[in-house]
Coordinates of C-alpha atoms and ligand atoms in Angstrom, one line a residue:
M1 CA -4.1 206.0 211.7
P2 CA -0.6 204.6 211.0
K3 CA 1.8 206.5 208.8
Y4 CA 3.1 205.1 205.5
I5 CA 6.5 205.8 204.1
F6 CA 7.2 204.6 200.6
V7 CA 10.9 204.2 199.6
M8 CA 11.6 204.1 195.9
G9 CA 14.8 203.8 194.0
G10 CA 16.2 206.0 191.2
V11 CA 18.9 205.6 188.5
L12 CA 20.5 202.3 189.6
S13 CA 19.4 199.1 191.4
G14 CA 21.6 197.7 194.2
I15 CA 22.4 201.0 195.8
G16 CA 21.1 200.0 199.2
K17 CA 17.4 200.6 199.2
G18 CA 16.9 197.7 201.7
I19 CA 19.5 199.1 204.1
A20 CA 18.1 202.6 203.7
T21 CA 14.6 201.3 204.4
S22 CA 15.8 199.3 207.4
S23 CA 17.8 202.3 208.7
I24 CA 14.8 204.7 208.5
G25 CA 12.8 202.0 210.4
K26 CA 15.5 201.7 213.0
L27 CA 15.7 205.5 213.6
L28 CA 11.9 205.7 214.0
Q29 CA 11.9 202.7 216.3
L30 CA 14.6 204.3 218.5
R31 CA 12.2 207.3 218.8
G32 CA 9.7 205.0 220.5
F33 CA 7.5 204.0 217.6
R34 CA 6.3 200.5 216.5
V35 CA 7.7 200.0 213.0
T36 CA 7.2 197.4 210.3
A37 CA 8.5 197.1 206.8
I38 CA 7.0 195.7 203.6
K39 CA 8.9 194.6 200.5
I40 CA 7.4 194.8 197.0
D41 CA 9.2 192.9 194.3
P42 CA 8.1 193.5 190.8
Y43 CA 8.8 190.1 189.4
I44 CA 6.2 187.5 188.4
N45 CA 7.4 184.7 190.6
V46 CA 4.9 184.3 193.4
D47 CA 7.9 184.1 195.8
A48 CA 11.6 183.9 195.7
G49 CA 11.7 180.2 196.4
T50 CA 11.9 179.0 192.9
M51 CA 14.7 181.2 191.7
N52 CA 18.4 180.2 191.4
P53 CA 20.4 181.9 194.2
T54 CA 23.0 183.2 191.8
E55 CA 20.2 184.9 190.0
H56 CA 18.2 186.3 192.9
G57 CA 20.5 186.2 196.0
E58 CA 19.4 184.7 199.2
V59 CA 15.9 183.3 199.8
F60 CA 15.0 184.5 203.3
V61 CA 12.6 182.3 205.2
T62 CA 10.2 183.9 207.7
E63 CA 8.8 182.3 210.8
D64 CA 5.6 181.5 209.0
G65 CA 7.4 179.8 206.1
D66 CA 7.4 182.4 203.4
E67 CA 10.3 182.3 200.9
T68 CA 11.1 186.0 200.6
D69 CA 13.7 188.4 199.5
Q70 CA 16.9 189.1 201.4
D71 CA 15.6 192.6 202.3
I72 CA 13.1 191.0 204.6
G73 CA 16.2 189.7 206.4
N74 CA 17.6 193.2 206.6
Y75 CA 14.4 194.5 208.2
E76 CA 14.4 191.7 210.7
R77 CA 18.1 192.2 211.6
F78 CA 17.8 196.0 211.9
L79 CA 14.4 196.1 213.6
D80 CA 15.0 193.0 215.7
T81 CA 11.5 191.9 215.0
N82 CA 9.8 189.1 213.0
I83 CA 8.4 190.0 209.7
Y84 CA 5.7 187.8 208.3
R85 CA 4.2 186.6 205.0
D86 CA 1.8 189.5 204.7
N87 CA 4.8 191.9 204.5
Y88 CA 6.1 190.6 201.2
M89 CA 4.4 190.8 197.8
T90 CA 5.4 190.3 194.2
T91 CA 3.5 191.1 191.0
G92 CA 2.8 187.4 190.7
R93 CA 1.4 187.2 194.2
V94 CA -0.9 190.2 193.7
Y95 CA -2.2 189.1 190.3
L96 CA -2.7 185.5 191.6
S97 CA -5.0 186.7 194.4
V98 CA -7.0 189.0 192.1
I99 CA -7.5 186.2 189.6
E100 CA -8.4 183.7 192.3
R101 CA -11.0 186.2 193.7
E102 CA -12.4 186.8 190.2
R103 CA -12.8 183.0 189.7
N104 CA -14.7 182.9 193.0
L105 CA -17.0 185.7 191.9
G106 CA -15.4 187.9 194.5
Y107 CA -15.9 191.0 192.3
G108 CA -19.6 190.5 192.1
G109 CA -19.8 190.3 188.3
K110 CA -17.8 193.4 187.6
C111 CA -15.2 193.7 184.8
V112 CA -11.9 193.2 186.6
E113 CA -9.2 195.4 185.3
V114 CA -5.5 196.1 185.8
V115 CA -6.5 199.6 187.0
P116 CA -8.0 200.0 189.6
H117 CA -8.1 196.4 190.8
I118 CA -4.4 195.7 190.9
P119 CA -3.4 198.9 192.8
E120 CA -6.4 198.3 195.1
E121 CA -5.2 194.9 195.9
V122 CA -1.7 196.3 196.6
M123 CA -3.2 198.9 199.0
A124 CA -5.3 196.3 200.7
R125 CA -2.2 194.2 201.3
I126 CA -0.2 197.1 202.7
K127 CA -3.0 198.0 205.1
K128 CA -3.5 194.4 206.2
A129 CA 0.2 194.0 207.0
G130 CA 0.2 197.3 208.9
K131 CA -2.8 196.4 210.9
K132 CA -1.5 192.9 211.8
S133 CA 1.8 194.3 213.1
K134 CA 0.0 197.1 214.9
A135 CA 2.7 199.4 213.7
D136 CA 2.8 203.2 214.0
F137 CA 5.0 203.3 210.9
I138 CA 4.8 201.1 207.8
I139 CA 7.7 201.5 205.5
I140 CA 7.2 200.1 202.1
E141 CA 10.1 199.5 199.8
I142 CA 9.2 199.3 196.1
G143 CA 11.7 197.1 194.4
G144 CA 13.5 198.0 191.1
T145 CA 14.0 201.6 190.0
V146 CA 11.4 204.2 189.0
G147 CA 10.8 204.4 185.3
E148 CA 10.7 200.6 184.9
Y149 CA 7.6 199.3 183.3
Q150 CA 7.4 196.6 186.0
N151 CA 6.7 198.7 189.0
I152 CA 4.3 201.3 187.6
L153 CA 1.3 199.7 189.2
F154 CA 3.0 199.7 192.6
L155 CA 3.8 203.4 192.2
E156 CA 0.1 203.9 191.2
A157 CA -0.9 202.2 194.5
A158 CA 1.5 204.6 196.4
R159 CA 0.0 207.6 194.6
L160 CA -3.5 206.5 195.4
M161 CA -2.7 206.1 199.0
H162 CA -1.3 209.6 199.2
Y163 CA -4.4 210.9 197.4
R164 CA -6.6 209.2 200.0
Y165 CA -4.5 210.0 203.1
P166 CA -2.4 213.0 202.2
N167 CA -1.3 213.6 205.8
D168 CA -0.3 210.1 206.5
V169 CA 1.9 209.2 203.5
L170 CA 5.4 210.2 202.8
F171 CA 7.7 209.5 199.8
I172 CA 11.4 209.0 199.9
L173 CA 13.5 208.6 196.8
L174 CA 16.9 206.9 197.1
S175 CA 18.9 207.9 194.1
Y176 CA 22.5 207.7 192.8
L177 CA 24.9 210.5 191.9
P178 CA 27.8 209.2 189.8
I179 CA 31.2 210.8 189.6
P180 CA 32.4 209.8 186.1
K181 CA 36.2 209.3 186.3
N182 CA 37.0 211.5 183.3
L183 CA 34.9 214.4 184.6
G184 CA 35.8 214.1 188.3
E185 CA 32.6 215.8 189.2
M186 CA 29.5 214.5 190.9
K187 CA 26.5 214.7 188.5
T188 CA 22.9 215.4 189.5
K189 CA 21.2 215.0 186.2
P190 CA 20.4 211.2 186.5
T191 CA 18.6 212.0 189.8
Q192 CA 16.7 214.9 188.2
H193 CA 15.5 212.4 185.5
A194 CA 14.5 209.9 188.2
V195 CA 12.5 212.6 189.9
S196 CA 10.7 213.5 186.7
Q197 CA 9.9 209.8 186.3
V198 CA 8.2 209.6 189.7
N199 CA 6.5 212.9 188.9
A200 CA 5.1 211.4 185.8
A201 CA 3.5 208.7 188.0
G202 CA 1.9 211.5 190.0
I203 CA 4.3 211.3 193.0
Q204 CA 6.5 214.1 194.4
P205 CA 9.2 212.9 196.7
D206 CA 9.3 214.5 200.1
F207 CA 12.9 213.5 200.7
I208 CA 15.9 212.5 198.5
L209 CA 18.6 210.2 199.9
A210 CA 21.6 211.0 197.7
R211 CA 23.7 207.9 197.3
G212 CA 27.2 208.4 195.9
E213 CA 30.8 207.7 196.5
L214 CA 31.1 211.0 198.4
P215 CA 28.8 213.2 200.5
L216 CA 26.8 215.9 198.6
D217 CA 28.4 219.3 198.6
K218 CA 26.5 222.6 198.9
P219 CA 26.1 223.5 195.2
R220 CA 24.8 220.1 194.3
K221 CA 22.4 220.1 197.2
E222 CA 21.0 223.4 195.9
K223 CA 20.8 222.1 192.4
L224 CA 18.9 219.0 193.4
S225 CA 16.6 221.1 195.6
I226 CA 15.7 223.5 192.8
F227 CA 15.3 221.1 190.0
C228 CA 13.7 218.3 191.9
N229 CA 11.4 220.5 193.8
V230 CA 12.5 219.1 197.2
K231 CA 13.3 221.3 200.3
K232 CA 17.1 221.7 200.7
D233 CA 17.2 220.2 204.1
H234 CA 15.2 217.2 202.9
I235 CA 18.1 216.2 200.6
I236 CA 20.1 213.8 202.7
S237 CA 23.7 212.7 201.9
A238 CA 24.2 209.0 201.8
P239 CA 27.8 208.4 200.9
D240 CA 29.5 205.0 200.6
V241 CA 30.4 203.6 204.0
K242 CA 32.8 201.0 205.3
H243 CA 30.2 199.5 207.6
I244 CA 26.5 199.3 206.8
L245 CA 25.6 200.4 210.3
D246 CA 27.1 203.8 209.5
V247 CA 24.1 204.3 207.2
P248 CA 21.6 205.0 209.9
I249 CA 24.2 206.9 211.8
N250 CA 24.9 209.2 208.8
F251 CA 21.1 209.7 208.3
E252 CA 20.8 210.7 211.9
N253 CA 23.7 213.2 211.6
E254 CA 21.4 214.9 209.1
K255 CA 18.5 214.7 211.5
L256 CA 16.5 212.5 209.1
S257 CA 14.1 211.0 211.7
E258 CA 13.4 214.4 213.2
K259 CA 12.6 215.8 209.8
I260 CA 10.4 212.9 208.9
L261 CA 8.4 213.3 212.1
K262 CA 8.1 217.0 211.6
N263 CA 6.8 216.5 208.0
L264 CA 4.2 214.1 209.3
N265 CA 3.3 216.3 212.2
I266 CA 4.3 213.8 214.9
K267 CA 6.1 214.3 218.2
S268 CA 9.0 212.1 219.0
R269 CA 8.3 209.8 222.0
T270 CA 11.8 209.2 223.1
N271 CA 15.3 209.1 221.6
K272 CA 17.4 206.1 222.2
F273 CA 19.7 206.8 219.3
S274 CA 22.8 207.7 221.3
E275 CA 22.5 204.5 223.4
W276 CA 22.2 202.4 220.3
K277 CA 25.1 204.2 218.5
K278 CA 27.3 203.6 221.5
Q279 CA 26.8 199.8 221.2
I280 CA 27.4 199.9 217.4
R281 CA 30.6 201.9 217.9
K282 CA 31.8 199.4 220.5
Y283 CA 31.5 196.7 217.8
Q284 CA 33.1 198.8 215.2
R285 CA 36.2 199.4 217.4
L286 CA 36.9 195.6 217.8
K287 CA 40.3 194.6 216.6
K288 CA 40.8 190.9 217.2
I289 CA 40.4 189.0 213.9
V290 CA 39.2 185.5 213.4
K291 CA 39.4 184.1 209.9
I292 CA 36.3 182.2 208.8
G293 CA 35.8 180.4 205.4
I294 CA 32.4 179.9 203.8
V295 CA 32.6 176.9 201.5
G296 CA 29.8 177.4 198.9
K297 CA 29.0 177.5 195.2
Y298 CA 26.7 180.4 194.6
F299 CA 29.4 183.1 194.5
A300 CA 30.1 183.8 190.8
T301 CA 27.9 185.7 188.4
G302 CA 29.8 186.1 185.1
D303 CA 33.1 187.8 186.0
F304 CA 31.8 189.1 189.3
I305 CA 31.8 187.6 192.8
L306 CA 28.6 188.3 194.7
P307 CA 28.2 186.7 198.1
D308 CA 24.5 187.8 198.1
A309 CA 23.2 184.3 198.2
Y310 CA 24.7 183.9 201.7
I311 CA 23.9 187.3 203.1
S312 CA 22.2 186.1 206.3
V313 CA 25.0 183.5 206.9
I314 CA 27.6 186.3 206.5
N315 CA 25.7 188.6 208.9
A316 CA 25.2 185.9 211.4
I317 CA 28.9 185.0 211.5
K318 CA 29.8 188.7 211.9
E319 CA 27.2 189.2 214.6
G320 CA 28.4 186.0 216.4
C321 CA 32.0 187.1 216.3
N322 CA 31.2 190.7 217.5
A323 CA 29.3 189.2 220.4
C324 CA 32.6 187.4 221.5
G325 CA 34.6 190.5 221.1
C326 CA 36.2 189.8 217.7
V327 CA 35.8 190.7 214.0
A328 CA 35.2 188.1 211.3
Q329 CA 37.5 188.2 208.4
L330 CA 35.4 186.3 205.8
E331 CA 36.6 184.5 202.8
W332 CA 34.6 182.7 200.1
I333 CA 35.8 179.3 199.1
D334 CA 34.4 177.9 195.9
S335 CA 33.8 174.1 196.6
D336 CA 34.5 173.3 192.9
I337 CA 38.2 174.0 193.6
Y338 CA 38.5 171.0 196.0
E339 CA 36.9 168.8 193.4
K340 CA 39.4 169.8 190.7
N341 CA 42.3 169.9 193.1
P342 CA 41.8 167.7 196.2
L343 CA 45.2 168.6 197.7
K344 CA 44.2 172.2 197.9
V345 CA 41.9 171.4 200.8
K346 CA 45.0 171.8 203.0
E347 CA 44.6 175.5 202.7
I348 CA 41.7 175.2 205.2
Y349 CA 44.3 174.8 208.0
A350 CA 44.8 178.5 208.0
Y351 CA 41.2 179.2 208.9
D352 CA 39.8 179.5 212.5
G353 CA 36.5 178.1 211.5
I354 CA 34.6 176.8 208.4
V355 CA 30.9 177.1 207.5
V356 CA 29.2 175.1 204.9
P357 CA 25.8 176.8 204.2
G358 CA 22.7 175.5 202.6
G359 CA 22.4 174.5 199.0
F360 CA 20.8 172.3 196.4
G361 CA 21.8 169.7 193.8
K362 CA 25.0 167.9 192.8
R363 CA 27.5 170.6 191.7
G364 CA 30.3 171.2 194.1
I365 CA 29.2 168.5 196.6
E366 CA 32.3 166.3 196.6
G367 CA 34.4 169.4 197.2
K368 CA 32.3 170.4 200.2
I369 CA 32.5 166.8 201.6
R370 CA 36.3 166.9 201.2
A371 CA 36.4 170.2 203.2
I372 CA 34.2 168.7 205.9
Q373 CA 36.5 165.7 206.2
Y374 CA 39.5 168.0 206.6
V375 CA 37.9 170.1 209.3
R376 CA 36.7 167.0 211.2
E377 CA 40.2 165.4 211.1
N378 CA 42.1 168.6 211.9
N379 CA 39.9 169.8 214.8
I380 CA 38.9 173.0 213.0
P381 CA 35.6 174.5 214.2
Y382 CA 32.8 173.6 211.9
L383 CA 29.2 174.8 211.5
G384 CA 27.1 173.1 208.8
L385 CA 23.8 174.7 207.9
C386 CA 21.1 172.4 206.3
Y387 CA 23.0 171.0 203.3
G388 CA 26.1 171.5 205.5
M389 CA 24.6 169.2 208.1
Q390 CA 23.5 166.6 205.5
L391 CA 26.9 166.5 203.9
A392 CA 28.6 166.2 207.3
T393 CA 26.4 163.2 207.9
I394 CA 27.5 161.7 204.5
E395 CA 31.1 162.3 205.3
F396 CA 30.8 160.7 208.7
A397 CA 29.0 157.6 207.2
R398 CA 31.6 157.3 204.4
N399 CA 34.8 157.8 206.4
I400 CA 33.9 156.7 209.9
C401 CA 31.2 154.1 209.4
G402 CA 32.8 152.6 206.3
M403 CA 29.8 153.1 204.0
K404 CA 32.0 154.2 201.1
E405 CA 29.2 155.1 198.7
A406 CA 27.0 156.8 201.3
N407 CA 25.1 159.7 199.8
S408 CA 21.9 161.8 199.7
T409 CA 19.3 160.5 197.3
E410 CA 19.2 164.1 196.1
I411 CA 22.6 163.5 194.6
D412 CA 22.5 159.7 193.9
P413 CA 19.0 158.3 193.9
E414 CA 20.4 154.7 193.6
T415 CA 23.0 154.9 196.4
K416 CA 23.5 151.8 198.5
F417 CA 23.7 153.9 201.7
P418 CA 21.0 156.7 201.5
V419 CA 22.0 158.3 204.8
I420 CA 20.1 161.3 203.7
H421 CA 16.8 160.7 201.9
I422 CA 13.7 162.6 200.9
I423 CA 11.0 163.3 203.5
S424 CA 8.1 161.1 202.4
E425 CA 5.5 163.8 202.0
Q426 CA 8.0 165.7 199.9
A427 CA 8.4 162.8 197.5
E428 CA 4.6 163.0 196.8
L429 CA 4.8 166.8 196.1
L430 CA 7.7 166.3 193.7
K431 CA 5.9 163.6 191.8
K432 CA 3.1 166.1 191.2
K433 CA 5.6 168.7 190.2
Q434 CA 4.5 170.9 193.0
Y435 CA 7.7 172.8 193.6
G436 CA 6.6 176.3 194.8
N437 CA 6.6 177.0 198.5
T438 CA 6.2 173.3 199.3
M439 CA 9.5 172.5 201.1
R440 CA 9.5 171.9 204.9
L441 CA 9.4 175.6 205.7
G442 CA 9.3 178.0 208.5
A443 CA 9.7 177.6 212.3
W444 CA 9.6 174.1 213.8
P445 CA 10.3 173.1 217.4
C446 CA 13.3 171.0 218.4
V447 CA 14.4 169.4 221.6
L448 CA 18.1 169.4 222.6
D449 CA 20.2 166.7 224.2
K450 CA 21.6 168.0 227.5
S451 CA 25.1 166.7 226.8
S452 CA 25.4 168.6 223.6
K453 CA 27.3 171.8 222.7
S454 CA 24.1 173.1 221.2
F455 CA 22.5 172.9 224.7
Q456 CA 25.4 174.7 226.1
A457 CA 24.9 177.4 223.5
Y458 CA 21.1 177.8 223.8
K459 CA 21.0 177.1 227.6
T460 CA 17.6 175.5 227.1
T461 CA 16.3 172.2 225.8
K462 CA 13.3 173.6 223.8
I463 CA 14.2 175.7 220.8
S464 CA 12.4 176.7 217.6
E465 CA 14.3 177.3 214.3
R466 CA 13.4 178.0 210.6
H467 CA 13.7 175.4 208.0
R468 CA 13.9 175.1 204.2
H469 CA 14.5 171.6 202.9
R470 CA 13.1 168.4 201.3
Y471 CA 15.6 165.8 202.6
E472 CA 16.4 164.6 206.1
L473 CA 18.7 162.2 207.9
N474 CA 17.4 158.6 207.2
N475 CA 16.3 157.1 210.5
S476 CA 17.3 153.6 209.4
F477 CA 21.0 154.7 209.6
R478 CA 20.6 156.4 213.0
E479 CA 21.9 153.4 215.0
A480 CA 25.0 152.9 212.8
L481 CA 25.9 156.5 213.0
V482 CA 25.4 156.8 216.7
K483 CA 27.4 153.6 217.4
K484 CA 30.4 155.3 215.8
G485 CA 30.1 158.4 217.9
L486 CA 27.8 160.8 216.1
L487 CA 25.6 162.7 218.6
L488 CA 22.0 163.3 217.5
A489 CA 22.0 166.6 219.5
G490 CA 18.6 167.8 218.5
L491 CA 15.4 166.0 217.5
S492 CA 11.8 167.1 216.6
P493 CA 9.5 166.7 219.6
D494 CA 8.1 163.4 218.2
K495 CA 11.7 162.3 217.8
N496 CA 11.1 161.5 214.2
L497 CA 13.4 164.0 212.6
V498 CA 17.1 164.6 213.3
E499 CA 17.5 168.4 213.5
I500 CA 21.1 168.7 214.8
I501 CA 24.2 166.4 214.7
E502 CA 27.4 166.9 216.6
I503 CA 30.7 165.1 217.0
P504 CA 31.6 165.0 220.7
G505 CA 35.3 165.5 221.5
H506 CA 35.8 167.8 218.5
P507 CA 36.4 171.5 219.5
F508 CA 33.2 172.4 217.6
F509 CA 31.5 170.3 215.0
V510 CA 27.8 171.1 214.7
G511 CA 25.4 170.6 211.8
T512 CA 21.9 171.9 211.9
Q513 CA 19.0 170.7 209.6
F514 CA 17.6 174.2 210.1
H515 CA 18.9 177.7 209.2
P516 CA 19.9 179.5 212.4
E517 CA 21.3 182.4 210.4
F518 CA 17.7 183.6 209.8
K519 CA 17.3 184.5 213.5
S520 CA 20.6 186.3 214.2
R521 CA 20.1 190.0 214.8
I522 CA 22.6 192.9 214.8
L523 CA 22.8 193.3 218.6
R524 CA 21.5 189.9 219.5
A525 CA 23.8 187.3 218.0
H526 CA 22.4 183.8 217.5
P527 CA 23.6 181.4 220.3
L528 CA 25.0 178.8 217.8
F529 CA 26.9 181.4 215.8
K530 CA 28.2 182.8 219.0
A531 CA 29.4 179.4 220.2
F532 CA 31.0 178.7 216.9
A533 CA 32.7 182.1 217.0
E534 CA 34.0 181.4 220.5
A535 CA 35.5 178.1 219.3
A536 CA 37.1 179.9 216.3
K537 CA 38.5 182.6 218.5
K538 CA 40.0 179.9 220.8
R539 CA 41.7 178.4 217.7
S540 CA 43.1 181.7 216.6
E541 CA 44.5 182.4 220.0
K542 CA 46.3 179.0 220.0
K543 CA 48.0 179.6 216.7
Ligands
LIG1 N1 19.1 170.3 199.3 C1 18.9 170.0 200.7 C2 17.4 169.6 200.9 O1 16.5 170.0 200.2 C3 19.3 171.1 201.6 C4 18.5 172.3 201.5 C5 19.2 173.5 202.1 O2 20.4 173.5 202.3 N2 18.4 174.6 202.3 O3 17.1 169.0 201.9

């Protein structure tokens, strides 16, 4: 029988439930257990694919083509394991399958009700995902915060699981303890309220992870213990950290994994924590800085800058840099700026490398193309991801092949030179307004040209990478582009789709139709990001 650990959030969202979930998973994994994680999002959207990135953050794509939440990316990076479609559910997804089953007489003529049928469906999904991954521990993160109307049915599923398997289910509440400036004191009351909210749902937390600016002190630990009915040594400090990998390290300083195992009556199998920590500390001590710019457009929400839409790209760059013994100093560049003020693009000279990540639609496009022209002409290392590859192709067609109005039909459907155009099956889907989960998604194989930088990076000709797009390089322009020096460095096995472009002779100019960022892991940097970081490091050393 596997063990189930539910992680819930109290008081505030955005306090690091995903990182906490991933960290708990990592610590148990380091003790020799098979671990998987499940994300529950309370929204109605069936997946994250139809949401605007500034609204939702990154859409993380799994091997099997699910468009999920960025937390699935955290689990993959921390646990260094693939997470699949079954490990992600939303309110919409759960209801959809219950309604479909009802339409197919799957409930044998019964009246189908919110309770018990929705929580039953949630439980069935959790068990199925656990079984498929053959995990010893299944950690389930319930999105949102307790007390919200939206996640009540998920809490009910958690309660029922505990009722049925009391020895195999554990509850962890991640809560926030504010220190109001005018009081200068850490307050426990909001967390006490959060606990009474979960209590009202029939759940008693076994552990509290106390998020806050500072670690918990003794009096507050005692207060929380008494008023929340949680053992004192089950209240774990989770102060703000400079580096997210300090989160699992801090948890382990408070012996969290040992306490979880004890609570569930399980013996540790091994403990590889010190070994792992040593590697992390090695990365944290790196000093050499390379300056990388990300030219994007999904940064601003109101008055705040949130790079969440590019979270996997950011991590992949950091991991690539660490693997070459340096630290990435990342800066966000809003591509709109180069549209309004083309001369400003010169500032890019100060960077050691530029990344143009994925994106959709017209806004900010000309600014990105300007940035790409600048890095091409000034030998600045460039990595283009999906849209970043398509826009690099457009730039090359315009400025090297003389096709002045070259464009993607996504931007200008009437363009004379549609060097990027829609994949034919995709055009059919759009005509029928079938937008949800219909892009070219998930892992696809690709064959590399042996003369390419990509081949040098991967050290193999056969690779597989994750995709999320509707448009592709138009094969009728292949010849013209190649004639002027563009290298089609990676093709689909049937040679029909261009998956990677490169400019030979440039220090590093690689554009991928896929998203390599989804496969970078904390201690296993992605080969292309590592090669890009290596080139950026070289540039920084030359300066
Ligand atoms: N908008 C482009 C397409 O649909 C690129 C997508 C992306 O960058 N993920 O093909």
